[in-house]
Amino acid sequence: MKYEQPELPYQRDALAPAISAETVDFHYGKHEKAYIDNLNRLIKGTEFDDMDLEEIIVNADGALYNNASQAWNHIFYFFTFSPDGSREPGGELRAAIDRDFGSFEKFKEAFVDAGVGLFGSGWVWLCRDTNGKLLITQGSNAKNPLSDGLTPLLTFDVWEHAYYLDYQNRRADALRALWDIVDWDVVESRY
Ligand code: MN
């Protein structure tokens, strides 16, 4: 097996009540694991076996793209959170957020709106373009901004499997709750 699922850097109940231990058990323990298992199965004995995960995402399509991208997205998502990180961005990232969105509050509102407004399954992203400008993007299903030459900084999963156990149909509530567990030191390190 080329790719191993990384252990979470926190206990499974550490993100509650924003994300319950039960949701972590299913979302991390079953969904993320399945994408990584499928990825390993699909690359075995192919030209993709020697590529790193980002290269696979940029070069693959179909089932391999979907599973590689979903593996990457979920690892990125779960490593964004922490029970006791910085709850506000600082430094250059904060300056860029103020510049490109008006304020941190306005950014959070626009980000949740983009997540709520995405029809069906997918991801909402904060990305940096090659000029350093920040932008919020929506991606359906497994879509990853690396395919568009953007640098992902933050993502919220808006697939129903990410929130249905805790919030049922209330996607906006599920997304807003995530602000309580985002570790902005992690997001800043990606910027
Ligand atoms: Mn998910």
XYZ file of C-alpha atoms in Angstrom, residues 54-135:
82
model
C -0.658 16.130 -6.279
C 0.698 14.906 -9.641
C -2.015 12.240 -9.816
C -4.692 14.901 -9.194
C -3.351 17.115 -11.983
C -2.974 14.225 -14.470
C -5.735 11.709 -13.785
C -9.426 11.677 -14.636
C -12.437 9.493 -13.896
C -12.416 7.206 -10.862
C -8.724 7.752 -10.176
C -9.113 11.543 -10.140
C -12.149 11.262 -7.885
C -10.494 9.006 -5.338
C -7.082 10.740 -5.386
C -8.694 14.121 -5.001
C -11.081 12.960 -2.282
C -8.148 11.408 -0.386
C -6.210 14.684 -0.615
C -9.224 16.858 0.237
C -10.152 14.862 3.347
C -6.612 14.760 4.722
C -6.364 18.530 4.154
C -9.781 19.090 5.759
C -9.194 17.107 8.944
C -5.727 18.621 9.463
C -7.242 22.140 9.376
C -8.942 21.600 12.731
C -7.690 21.550 16.266
C -9.371 21.774 19.677
C -7.068 24.597 20.768
C -5.549 26.481 17.837
C -5.661 30.139 16.794
C -9.272 31.133 16.126
C -8.373 34.143 13.972
C -5.860 34.594 11.182
C -2.894 36.852 11.814
C 0.090 38.258 9.973
C 0.205 38.469 6.195
C -2.790 36.169 5.760
C -4.960 38.442 7.907
C -3.813 41.446 5.880
C -4.673 39.632 2.636
C -8.127 38.637 3.962
C -8.859 42.238 4.976
C -7.619 43.450 1.584
C -9.522 40.954 -0.588
C -12.749 40.478 1.435
C -13.072 43.690 3.459
C -12.767 42.028 6.876
C -12.455 38.619 8.561
C -16.176 38.718 9.416
C -17.123 39.429 5.792
C -14.820 36.647 4.615
C -16.465 34.106 6.956
C -19.920 35.139 5.767
C -18.962 34.887 2.080
C -17.280 31.519 2.656
C -20.337 29.992 4.355
C -22.621 31.502 1.680
C -20.499 29.851 -1.032
C -20.739 26.510 0.797
C -24.487 26.783 1.274
C -24.941 27.882 -2.347
C -23.124 24.904 -3.820
C -25.760 22.611 -5.285
C -25.260 18.964 -4.321
C -21.978 17.534 -3.053
C -18.637 19.274 -3.061
C -16.205 21.567 -1.313
C -15.840 25.288 -0.676
C -12.275 26.596 -0.747
C -10.146 29.555 0.193
C -7.341 29.686 -2.357
C -4.403 31.877 -3.298
C -3.706 32.543 -6.961
C -0.253 32.981 -8.488
C -0.417 36.756 -7.853
C -1.119 36.267 -4.131
C -4.762 37.266 -4.422
C -7.202 35.317 -2.238
C -10.392 33.868 -3.658
